[in-house]
mmCIF file of C-alpha atoms in Angstrom:
data_model
loop_
_atom_site.group_PDB
_atom_site.id
_atom_site.type_symbol
_atom_site.label_atom_id
_atom_site.label_comp_id
_atom_site.label_asym_id
_atom_site.label_seq_id
_atom_site.Cartn_x
_atom_site.Cartn_y
_atom_site.Cartn_z
ATOM 1 C CA MET A 210 -9.509 -19.116 18.960
ATOM 2 C CA SER A 211 -12.461 -17.247 17.429
ATOM 3 C CA THR A 212 -12.711 -16.656 13.669
ATOM 4 C CA GLN A 213 -12.504 -12.894 14.166
ATOM 5 C CA ARG A 214 -9.382 -13.118 16.321
ATOM 6 C CA ARG A 215 -7.751 -15.401 13.766
ATOM 7 C CA ALA A 216 -8.536 -12.842 11.054
ATOM 8 C CA MET A 217 -6.980 -10.054 13.139
ATOM 9 C CA LEU A 218 -3.809 -12.109 13.612
ATOM 10 C CA ARG A 219 -3.641 -12.590 9.842
ATOM 11 C CA MET A 220 -3.943 -8.834 9.351
ATOM 12 C CA LEU A 221 -1.235 -8.222 11.952
ATOM 13 C CA LEU A 222 1.152 -10.611 10.199
ATOM 14 C CA CYS A 223 0.214 -9.086 6.844
ATOM 15 C CA ALA A 224 1.118 -5.569 8.018
ATOM 16 C CA MET A 225 4.416 -6.801 9.465
ATOM 17 C CA LEU A 226 5.314 -8.435 6.138
ATOM 18 C CA TRP A 227 4.368 -5.258 4.265
ATOM 19 C CA SER A 228 6.694 -3.286 6.545
ATOM 20 C CA LEU A 229 9.730 -5.200 5.215
ATOM 21 C CA GLY A 230 9.405 -3.481 1.844
ATOM 22 C CA GLY A 231 11.579 -0.432 2.502
ATOM 23 C CA MET A 232 14.446 -2.486 3.935
ATOM 24 C CA LEU A 233 14.503 -5.089 1.147
ATOM 25 C CA ILE A 234 14.161 -2.503 -1.625
ATOM 26 C CA LYS A 235 17.081 -0.540 -0.177
ATOM 27 C CA LEU A 236 19.208 -3.703 0.018
ATOM 28 C CA ILE A 237 18.772 -4.650 -3.661
ATOM 29 C CA PRO A 238 21.087 -2.527 -5.871
ATOM 30 C CA TRP A 239 18.863 -2.764 -8.948
ATOM 31 C CA ASN A 240 16.764 -0.387 -11.023
ATOM 32 C CA ALA A 241 13.487 0.443 -9.251
ATOM 33 C CA PHE A 242 11.341 -0.640 -12.230
ATOM 34 C CA LEU A 243 13.071 -4.007 -12.384
ATOM 35 C CA ILE A 244 12.705 -4.585 -8.632
ATOM 36 C CA ALA A 245 8.986 -3.811 -8.814
ATOM 37 C CA ALA A 246 8.525 -6.100 -11.838
ATOM 38 C CA ALA A 247 10.457 -9.075 -10.479
ATOM 39 C CA ARG A 248 8.762 -8.775 -7.085
ATOM 40 C CA SER A 249 5.323 -8.764 -8.702
ATOM 41 C CA LEU A 250 6.168 -11.678 -10.991
ATOM 42 C CA ILE A 251 6.956 -13.852 -7.965
ATOM 43 C CA ALA A 252 3.969 -12.564 -5.981
ATOM 44 C CA GLY A 253 1.646 -13.033 -8.941
ATOM 45 C CA ILE A 254 2.484 -16.745 -9.134
ATOM 46 C CA LEU A 255 1.598 -17.193 -5.450
ATOM 47 C CA ILE A 256 -1.612 -15.168 -5.695
ATOM 48 C CA PHE A 257 -2.701 -17.080 -8.815
ATOM 49 C CA ALA A 258 -2.104 -20.359 -6.951
ATOM 50 C CA TYR A 259 -4.221 -19.089 -4.045
ATOM 51 C CA LEU A 260 -7.108 -18.150 -6.359
ATOM 52 C CA ARG A 261 -7.036 -21.612 -7.911
ATOM 53 C CA ILE A 262 -6.872 -23.394 -4.541
ATOM 54 C CA ALA A 263 -9.673 -21.222 -3.137
ATOM 55 C CA ARG A 264 -11.699 -21.852 -6.327
ATOM 56 C CA ILE A 265 -12.164 -18.144 -6.921
ATOM 57 C CA PRO A 266 -13.140 -17.656 -10.583
ATOM 58 C CA LEU A 267 -10.807 -15.711 -12.827
ATOM 59 C CA ARG A 268 -12.442 -12.545 -14.093
ATOM 60 C CA TRP A 269 -11.412 -9.794 -16.488
ATOM 61 C CA ASN A 270 -13.498 -6.636 -16.747
ATOM 62 C CA ARG A 271 -13.262 -2.868 -16.562
ATOM 63 C CA GLN A 272 -13.213 -2.897 -12.758
ATOM 64 C CA THR A 273 -10.364 -5.392 -12.450
ATOM 65 C CA LEU A 274 -8.383 -3.451 -15.071
ATOM 66 C CA LEU A 275 -8.782 -0.195 -13.116
ATOM 67 C CA ILE A 276 -7.647 -1.938 -9.931
ATOM 68 C CA ALA A 277 -4.659 -3.380 -11.805
ATOM 69 C CA ILE A 278 -3.632 0.031 -13.191
ATOM 70 C CA GLY A 279 -3.832 1.580 -9.731
ATOM 71 C CA MET A 280 -1.798 -1.217 -8.184
ATOM 72 C CA ALA A 281 0.893 -1.160 -10.883
ATOM 73 C CA GLY A 282 1.219 2.607 -10.497
ATOM 74 C CA THR A 283 1.439 2.237 -6.718
ATOM 75 C CA PHE A 284 4.107 -0.481 -6.959
ATOM 76 C CA PHE A 285 6.322 1.394 -9.427
ATOM 77 C CA SER A 286 6.060 4.766 -7.694
ATOM 78 C CA PHE A 287 6.527 3.354 -4.187
ATOM 79 C CA VAL A 288 9.653 1.373 -5.121
ATOM 80 C CA GLY A 289 10.975 4.419 -7.002
ATOM 81 C CA ALA A 290 10.280 6.723 -4.060
ATOM 82 C CA THR A 291 11.994 4.312 -1.654
ATOM 83 C CA LYS A 292 15.080 4.415 -3.872
ATOM 84 C CA LEU A 293 15.050 8.203 -4.243
ATOM 85 C CA THR A 294 14.133 9.383 -0.745
ATOM 86 C CA THR A 295 14.106 7.972 2.770
ATOM 87 C CA ALA A 296 11.956 4.938 3.479
ATOM 88 C CA ALA A 297 10.162 6.967 6.161
ATOM 89 C CA ASN A 298 9.175 9.682 3.681
ATOM 90 C CA ALA A 299 8.082 7.178 1.031
ATOM 91 C CA ILE A 300 5.755 5.198 3.285
ATOM 92 C CA VAL A 301 4.322 8.103 5.307
ATOM 93 C CA ILE A 302 3.482 10.168 2.209
ATOM 94 C CA GLN A 303 1.859 7.127 0.590
ATOM 95 C CA TYR A 304 -0.308 6.642 3.679
ATOM 96 C CA THR A 305 -1.977 10.011 3.067
ATOM 97 C CA GLY A 306 -4.056 8.151 0.443
ATOM 98 C CA PRO A 307 -7.246 8.207 2.581
ATOM 99 C CA LEU A 308 -7.109 11.999 2.545
ATOM 100 C CA PHE A 309 -6.948 12.074 -1.262
ATOM 101 C CA LEU A 310 -9.901 9.675 -1.166
ATOM 102 C CA LEU A 311 -11.701 12.251 0.973
ATOM 103 C CA ALA A 312 -11.049 14.922 -1.673
ATOM 104 C CA PHE A 313 -12.324 12.577 -4.416
ATOM 105 C CA ASN A 314 -15.524 11.827 -2.508
ATOM 106 C CA ILE A 315 -16.181 15.515 -1.901
ATOM 107 C CA LEU A 316 -15.530 16.538 -5.515
ATOM 108 C CA PHE A 317 -17.126 13.650 -7.384
ATOM 109 C CA ARG A 318 -19.417 11.715 -5.048
ATOM 110 C CA GLY A 319 -21.299 14.405 -3.263
ATOM 111 C CA GLN A 320 -19.813 13.983 0.214
ATOM 112 C CA ARG A 321 -20.305 17.106 2.277
ATOM 113 C CA PRO A 322 -17.053 17.989 4.068
ATOM 114 C CA ARG A 323 -17.348 17.671 7.819
ATOM 115 C CA PRO A 324 -15.225 19.626 10.302
ATOM 116 C CA ALA A 325 -13.344 16.391 11.056
ATOM 117 C CA ASP A 326 -12.540 15.967 7.340
ATOM 118 C CA LEU A 327 -11.124 19.462 7.052
ATOM 119 C CA LEU A 328 -9.120 19.127 10.266
ATOM 120 C CA ALA A 329 -7.638 15.789 9.157
ATOM 121 C CA ALA A 330 -6.604 17.262 5.808
ATOM 122 C CA LEU A 331 -5.152 20.392 7.415
ATOM 123 C CA PHE A 332 -3.154 18.514 10.070
ATOM 124 C CA SER A 333 -1.825 15.973 7.559
ATOM 125 C CA VAL A 334 -0.633 18.673 5.181
ATOM 126 C CA ALA A 335 1.027 20.405 8.120
ATOM 127 C CA GLY A 336 2.787 17.180 9.115
ATOM 128 C CA ILE A 337 4.096 16.595 5.600
ATOM 129 C CA CYS A 338 5.297 20.201 5.391
ATOM 130 C CA VAL A 339 7.502 19.467 8.400
ATOM 131 C CA PHE A 340 9.562 17.289 6.021
ATOM 132 C CA LEU A 341 10.451 20.475 4.152
ATOM 133 C CA LEU A 342 11.802 22.014 7.344
ATOM 134 C CA ASP A 343 14.125 19.045 7.808
ATOM 135 C CA GLU A 344 15.932 19.286 4.467
ATOM 136 C CA LEU A 345 13.123 17.342 2.798
ATOM 137 C CA GLY A 346 13.133 14.798 5.587
ATOM 138 C CA GLY A 347 16.643 13.643 4.709
ATOM 139 C CA GLY A 348 15.464 12.678 1.226
ATOM 140 C CA THR A 349 15.207 14.458 -2.114
ATOM 141 C CA LEU A 350 12.550 16.612 -3.713
ATOM 142 C CA ALA A 351 12.247 14.166 -6.632
ATOM 143 C CA GLY A 352 11.801 11.226 -4.248
ATOM 144 C CA ASN A 353 9.144 13.018 -2.220
ATOM 145 C CA LEU A 354 7.250 13.954 -5.383
ATOM 146 C CA VAL A 355 7.336 10.328 -6.550
ATOM 147 C CA ALA A 356 6.032 9.335 -3.092
ATOM 148 C CA LEU A 357 3.195 11.807 -3.599
ATOM 149 C CA LEU A 358 2.451 10.111 -6.940
ATOM 150 C CA SER A 359 2.380 6.818 -5.034
ATOM 151 C CA ALA A 360 -0.251 8.264 -2.698
ATOM 152 C CA LEU A 361 -2.384 9.266 -5.704
ATOM 153 C CA PHE A 362 -2.184 5.779 -7.222
ATOM 154 C CA PHE A 363 -2.915 4.304 -3.782
ATOM 155 C CA THR A 364 -6.052 6.462 -3.735
ATOM 156 C CA MET A 365 -7.055 5.009 -7.097
ATOM 157 C CA VAL A 366 -6.723 1.527 -5.593
ATOM 158 C CA LEU A 367 -8.889 2.539 -2.623
ATOM 159 C CA ILE A 368 -11.585 3.840 -4.968
ATOM 160 C CA THR A 369 -11.582 0.939 -7.434
ATOM 161 C CA THR A 370 -11.427 -1.846 -4.842
ATOM 162 C CA GLY A 371 -14.248 -0.166 -2.946
ATOM 163 C CA ASP A 372 -16.391 -0.167 -6.091
ATOM 164 C CA GLY A 373 -15.864 -3.876 -6.866
ATOM 165 C CA ASP A 374 -16.988 -7.090 -5.217
ATOM 166 C CA GLU A 375 -14.652 -9.620 -3.597
ATOM 167 C CA THR A 376 -13.965 -11.503 -6.830
ATOM 168 C CA ASP A 377 -13.192 -8.237 -8.660
ATOM 169 C CA ARG A 378 -10.806 -7.184 -5.891
ATOM 170 C CA MET A 379 -8.899 -10.446 -5.887
ATOM 171 C CA ASN A 380 -8.634 -10.613 -9.664
ATOM 172 C CA GLY A 381 -7.638 -6.950 -9.803
ATOM 173 C CA ILE A 382 -4.830 -7.616 -7.324
ATOM 174 C CA LEU A 383 -3.609 -10.541 -9.447
ATOM 175 C CA GLN A 384 -3.811 -8.512 -12.647
ATOM 176 C CA GLY A 385 -1.942 -5.677 -10.939
ATOM 177 C CA GLN A 386 0.972 -8.038 -10.326
ATOM 178 C CA ILE A 387 0.877 -9.217 -13.943
ATOM 179 C CA LEU A 388 0.742 -5.665 -15.335
ATOM 180 C CA THR A 389 3.657 -4.567 -13.144
ATOM 181 C CA ALA A 390 5.746 -7.532 -14.303
ATOM 182 C CA VAL A 391 4.954 -6.982 -18.004
ATOM 183 C CA LEU A 392 5.731 -3.258 -17.904
ATOM 184 C CA GLY A 393 8.868 -3.548 -15.770
ATOM 185 C CA LEU A 394 10.690 -6.642 -17.021
ATOM 186 C CA PRO A 395 11.996 -4.909 -20.206
ATOM 187 C CA PHE A 396 14.281 -2.946 -17.848
ATOM 188 C CA LEU A 397 16.153 -6.240 -17.442
ATOM 189 C CA PHE A 398 17.650 -5.433 -20.845
ATOM 190 C CA ALA A 399 17.625 -1.621 -20.635
ATOM 191 C CA ALA A 400 19.523 -1.613 -17.315
ATOM 192 C CA PRO A 401 21.007 -5.103 -16.744
ATOM 193 C CA PRO A 402 21.415 -5.707 -12.992
ATOM 194 C CA VAL A 403 24.393 -7.162 -11.187
ATOM 195 C CA VAL A 404 23.000 -10.512 -10.057
ATOM 196 C CA THR A 405 24.359 -11.926 -6.816
ATOM 197 C CA GLY A 406 23.115 -14.644 -4.498
ATOM 198 C CA GLN A 407 22.369 -12.014 -1.885
ATOM 199 C CA SER A 408 20.296 -9.826 -4.219
ATOM 200 C CA LEU A 409 18.316 -12.860 -5.406
ATOM 201 C CA LEU A 410 17.644 -13.864 -1.802
ATOM 202 C CA TYR A 411 16.334 -10.374 -0.985
ATOM 203 C CA LEU A 412 14.224 -10.395 -4.156
ATOM 204 C CA LEU A 413 12.686 -13.748 -3.252
ATOM 205 C CA ALA A 414 11.868 -12.404 0.208
ATOM 206 C CA LEU A 415 10.196 -9.388 -1.423
ATOM 207 C CA GLY A 416 8.127 -11.424 -3.853
ATOM 208 C CA VAL A 417 7.251 -14.402 -1.669
ATOM 209 C CA PHE A 418 6.709 -12.853 1.747
ATOM 210 C CA GLN A 419 6.494 -9.060 1.519
ATOM 211 C CA LEU A 420 4.017 -9.096 -1.392
ATOM 212 C CA GLY A 421 2.785 -12.633 -2.163
ATOM 213 C CA VAL A 422 2.061 -14.195 1.229
ATOM 214 C CA SER A 423 1.030 -10.814 2.641
ATOM 215 C CA TYR A 424 -1.717 -10.324 0.062
ATOM 216 C CA VAL A 425 -3.029 -13.852 0.569
ATOM 217 C CA LEU A 426 -3.187 -13.111 4.318
ATOM 218 C CA TYR A 427 -4.900 -9.820 3.542
ATOM 219 C CA MET A 428 -7.533 -11.518 1.373
ATOM 220 C CA LEU A 429 -8.236 -14.032 4.145
ATOM 221 C CA ALA A 430 -8.291 -11.352 6.849
ATOM 222 C CA LEU A 431 -10.830 -9.194 4.995
ATOM 223 C CA ARG A 432 -13.506 -11.863 5.345
ATOM 224 C CA ASP A 433 -13.748 -11.686 9.147
ATOM 225 C CA CYS A 434 -11.522 -8.851 10.405
ATOM 226 C CA PRO A 435 -13.550 -5.752 11.425
ATOM 227 C CA PRO A 436 -12.816 -2.781 9.104
ATOM 228 C CA LEU A 437 -11.548 -0.621 11.965
ATOM 229 C CA ALA A 438 -9.181 -3.365 13.128
ATOM 230 C CA CYS A 439 -7.866 -3.731 9.562
ATOM 231 C CA SER A 440 -7.193 0.003 9.360
ATOM 232 C CA LEU A 441 -5.447 0.186 12.724
ATOM 233 C CA LEU A 442 -3.385 -2.981 12.251
ATOM 234 C CA GLY A 443 -2.375 -1.728 8.805
ATOM 235 C CA MET A 444 -0.769 1.300 10.473
ATOM 236 C CA ILE A 445 1.942 -1.049 11.756
ATOM 237 C CA GLU A 446 3.473 -0.882 8.274
ATOM 238 C CA PRO A 447 4.464 2.830 8.255
ATOM 239 C CA LEU A 448 5.610 2.552 11.883
ATOM 240 C CA LEU A 449 7.913 -0.460 11.392
ATOM 241 C CA ASN A 450 9.127 0.222 7.841
ATOM 242 C CA PRO A 451 11.653 2.950 8.818
ATOM 243 C CA VAL A 452 12.749 0.907 11.855
ATOM 244 C CA TRP A 453 13.873 -2.065 9.728
ATOM 245 C CA VAL A 454 15.652 0.303 7.324
ATOM 246 C CA PHE A 455 17.495 1.990 10.190
ATOM 247 C CA LEU A 456 18.569 -1.340 11.714
ATOM 248 C CA THR A 457 19.880 -2.789 8.432
ATOM 249 C CA VAL A 458 20.889 0.168 6.247
ATOM 250 C CA GLY A 459 21.523 2.788 8.905
ATOM 251 C CA GLU A 460 19.196 5.319 7.287
ATOM 252 C CA ALA A 461 17.890 7.558 10.057
ATOM 253 C CA PRO A 462 15.296 10.266 9.393
ATOM 254 C CA GLY A 463 15.924 13.650 10.991
ATOM 255 C CA LEU A 464 14.122 14.620 14.184
ATOM 256 C CA LEU A 465 11.689 16.947 12.432
ATOM 257 C CA SER A 466 11.018 14.350 9.746
ATOM 258 C CA LEU A 467 10.393 11.692 12.386
ATOM 259 C CA ALA A 468 8.075 13.983 14.323
ATOM 260 C CA GLY A 469 6.179 14.946 11.166
ATOM 261 C CA GLY A 470 5.809 11.313 10.094
ATOM 262 C CA LEU A 471 4.489 10.170 13.465
ATOM 263 C CA PHE A 472 2.094 13.106 13.502
ATOM 264 C CA VAL A 473 0.714 12.224 10.045
ATOM 265 C CA ILE A 474 0.284 8.546 11.030
ATOM 266 C CA ALA A 475 -1.523 9.612 14.215
ATOM 267 C CA VAL A 476 -3.850 11.926 12.273
ATOM 268 C CA VAL A 477 -4.727 9.252 9.699
ATOM 269 C CA THR A 478 -5.283 6.681 12.471
ATOM 270 C CA VAL A 479 -7.635 8.954 14.421
ATOM 271 C CA TYR A 480 -9.414 9.838 11.178
ATOM 272 C CA CYS A 481 -9.963 6.132 10.387
ATOM 273 C CA ILE A 482 -11.420 5.583 13.866
ATOM 274 C CA TYR A 483 -13.703 8.595 13.482
ATOM 275 C CA ASN A 484 -14.914 7.462 10.045
ATOM 276 C CA GLU A 485 -15.720 4.018 11.395
ATOM 277 C CA LYS A 486 -17.880 5.482 14.162
ATOM 278 C CA HIS A 487 -19.335 8.325 12.040
ATOM 279 C CA PRO A 488 -19.385 7.152 8.394
ATOM 280 C CA PRO A 489 -19.712 9.963 5.833
ATOM 281 C CA VAL A 490 -22.824 10.166 3.645
ATOM 282 C CA LEU A 491 -22.106 9.868 -0.072
ATOM 283 C CA ALA A 492 -24.369 10.621 -2.995
ATOM 284 C CA ARG A 493 -22.876 7.451 -4.518
ATOM 285 C CA PRO A 494 -22.144 5.105 -1.626
ATOM 286 C CA SER A 495 -18.981 3.052 -1.835
ATOM 287 C CA SER A 496 -17.601 0.483 0.538
ATOM 288 C CA GLY A 497 -14.389 -1.448 0.553
ATOM 289 C CA GLU A 498 -11.061 -1.988 2.150
ATOM 290 C CA ALA A 499 -7.665 -0.564 1.446
ATOM 291 C CA PRO A 500 -5.449 -3.140 -0.250
ATOM 292 C CA GLY A 501 -2.581 -2.461 2.061
#
């Protein structure tokens, strides 16, 4: 098997592990902050072990701190949104991050908006508005707003990882896990959870596989997986996430919500393909991959 094909398989498995997030978060009856913290504590141990085994130097600087802040914000807001609204809404709204990145590049990095940029933004906003026609997509206004906050933090991660080198990205991801754990673990005392064997099992699955192993696979995949393949394989996450939730929790998005979500995913996918073939020109060029 070629190196590139092996990298694509790693990215495929990574996206499938990411997609388990909505289901496992729904199944754990704990405070969202505590779930995010405990998950990151477990994942952080695995990622630290990977960095040591791979002999990647530990680094602390402004870039890694910005990545860590973006990741911690993404983790907290995504887990909170998944608790407050439907898993479909939470993941689809978060995946509008590339469109917020487009707005950032236009406003602050001198990118001239192309017709394709404007069409992608317009169609995505239209798709999200469909949620509002379906009683907020079966979720709540608060949950959808928190999901929107998750998309903004996700955009911050896209920007900061794109500005750093590979060592910065990997250390930023590790520090993001640490920051999430430090900020969230006090909720263990503020809102003590009911600990059961089942909840601990789900939490271990979240930390070990959904976040820890997945990010190690992602780091390995980035070395040889073509950027377009990474983007397209990553879209498996928002497609499968609501499926696992429906099969285990019985949460089914309404027809309009489902149609709007699929439409948004299709728009973002086509936009990623277009950007790969026709990269935008920036006054301050930036390259990098989405951290999933």
